[in-house]
Amino acid sequence: MKRIVIFASGSGSNAENIISFFQTKTTATVTHVLTNKQHAKVLGRCKRLGVSSLVFDRNDFTETDKVLDFLKKEADYIILAGFLWRIPAKIVEAFQGKIINIHPALLPKYGGKGMYGMHVHRAIRENNEEETGITIHFVNENYDEGAIIFQAKTAIMEQDSPKDIAQKVHELEYQYFPETIEKVILEQNGQEK
Ligand code: GAR
């Protein structure tokens, strides 16, 4: 049974969906949620679901080894579910091929620093794109540049607002993110649990 630690900065609806998915699986379990925001909505979800949560600050993350040491002890996989800071090189190095992010667009389009959440959906609306989607990818030291594992698309209608686009993207995320994580874990570990 592999141990997943989720990083989330905001609402955490993906975090909740992943936690619930793995509650019925023997492949992996979500042991902790880590957040950089003291009042993130995801903390309430963790409480309700009985999953441990921890808040850390920039100093813990980049200046000291506090977060790294915690992960080395507690995590086999790290899942970024709406987490907005870049992962420091020392964590990327320690978890090569074990950190997975979801991005709410079809990378390499609409990626990079500042491109997150509603910023992405507004930009897509402004550019009158006819489709958008999700990208699930491994994480390296650069924002949104690691190897792509999975993408799924959805059509955008003329009348769709950025909020409508966000909802369509979230639906794809809920449908595909947990099962893609499980597939990676199974591929990397065979059927060993
Ligand atoms: C998700 O749509 C995720 O793809 C996006 O933040 C949202 C978090 O929603 N991530 C990024 O933009 C990362 N660049 P949630 O907190 O409800 O899961």
Tab-separated table of C-alpha atoms in Angstrom, residues 31-94:
chain	number	residue	atom	x	y	z
A	31	THR	CA	-2.084	9.786	4.564
A	32	HIS	CA	-1.692	13.580	4.772
A	33	VAL	CA	-2.658	16.837	3.117
A	34	LEU	CA	-0.124	19.663	3.245
A	35	THR	CA	-1.067	23.266	2.588
A	36	ASN	CA	0.696	26.616	2.493
A	37	LYS	CA	-2.523	28.475	3.431
A	38	GLN	CA	-3.615	28.663	7.035
A	39	HIS	CA	-7.280	29.138	6.153
A	40	ALA	CA	-7.495	26.949	3.070
A	41	LYS	CA	-10.895	25.320	2.631
A	42	VAL	CA	-9.126	22.001	2.124
A	43	LEU	CA	-8.376	21.907	5.879
A	44	GLY	CA	-12.110	21.632	6.678
A	45	ARG	CA	-12.432	18.809	4.173
A	46	CYS	CA	-9.549	16.930	5.831
A	47	LYS	CA	-11.170	17.264	9.219
A	48	ARG	CA	-14.459	15.912	7.894
A	49	LEU	CA	-12.725	13.020	6.124
A	50	GLY	CA	-10.407	12.160	9.012
A	51	VAL	CA	-7.188	12.834	7.092
A	52	SER	CA	-4.227	14.516	8.818
A	53	SER	CA	-3.334	17.973	7.592
A	54	LEU	CA	-0.337	20.219	8.087
A	55	VAL	CA	0.267	23.876	7.318
A	56	PHE	CA	3.753	24.989	6.309
A	57	ASP	CA	5.269	28.309	5.281
A	58	ARG	CA	7.740	29.374	2.645
A	59	ASN	CA	10.630	29.079	5.068
A	60	ASP	CA	9.742	25.447	5.916
A	61	PHE	CA	9.477	24.715	2.211
A	62	THR	CA	12.471	26.382	0.622
A	63	GLU	CA	14.904	27.544	3.321
A	64	THR	CA	14.887	24.539	5.643
A	65	ASP	CA	14.503	20.779	5.115
A	66	LYS	CA	11.394	20.581	7.290
A	67	VAL	CA	8.991	19.666	4.477
A	68	LEU	CA	11.576	17.523	2.661
A	69	ASP	CA	12.342	15.511	5.790
A	70	PHE	CA	8.645	15.031	6.486
A	71	LEU	CA	8.093	13.747	2.947
A	72	LYS	CA	11.090	11.401	3.078
A	73	LYS	CA	9.573	9.819	6.165
A	74	GLU	CA	5.909	9.822	5.191
A	75	ALA	CA	5.416	9.794	1.402
A	76	ASP	CA	5.813	7.431	-1.521
A	77	TYR	CA	3.925	9.754	-3.910
A	78	ILE	CA	3.231	13.480	-3.856
A	79	ILE	CA	0.117	14.759	-5.591
A	80	LEU	CA	-0.318	18.444	-6.369
A	81	ALA	CA	-4.035	19.217	-6.423
A	82	GLY	CA	-4.373	22.966	-6.840
A	83	PHE	CA	-1.019	23.728	-5.247
A	84	LEU	CA	0.453	27.010	-6.380
A	85	TRP	CA	4.110	27.158	-5.327
A	86	ARG	CA	6.951	25.804	-7.383
A	87	ILE	CA	8.434	22.626	-5.918
A	88	PRO	CA	12.025	23.190	-4.725
A	89	ALA	CA	14.745	21.254	-6.582
A	90	LYS	CA	15.692	19.244	-3.487
A	91	ILE	CA	12.164	17.781	-3.281
A	92	VAL	CA	11.998	17.134	-7.045
A	93	GLU	CA	15.349	15.324	-6.847
A	94	ALA	CA	14.295	13.185	-3.885
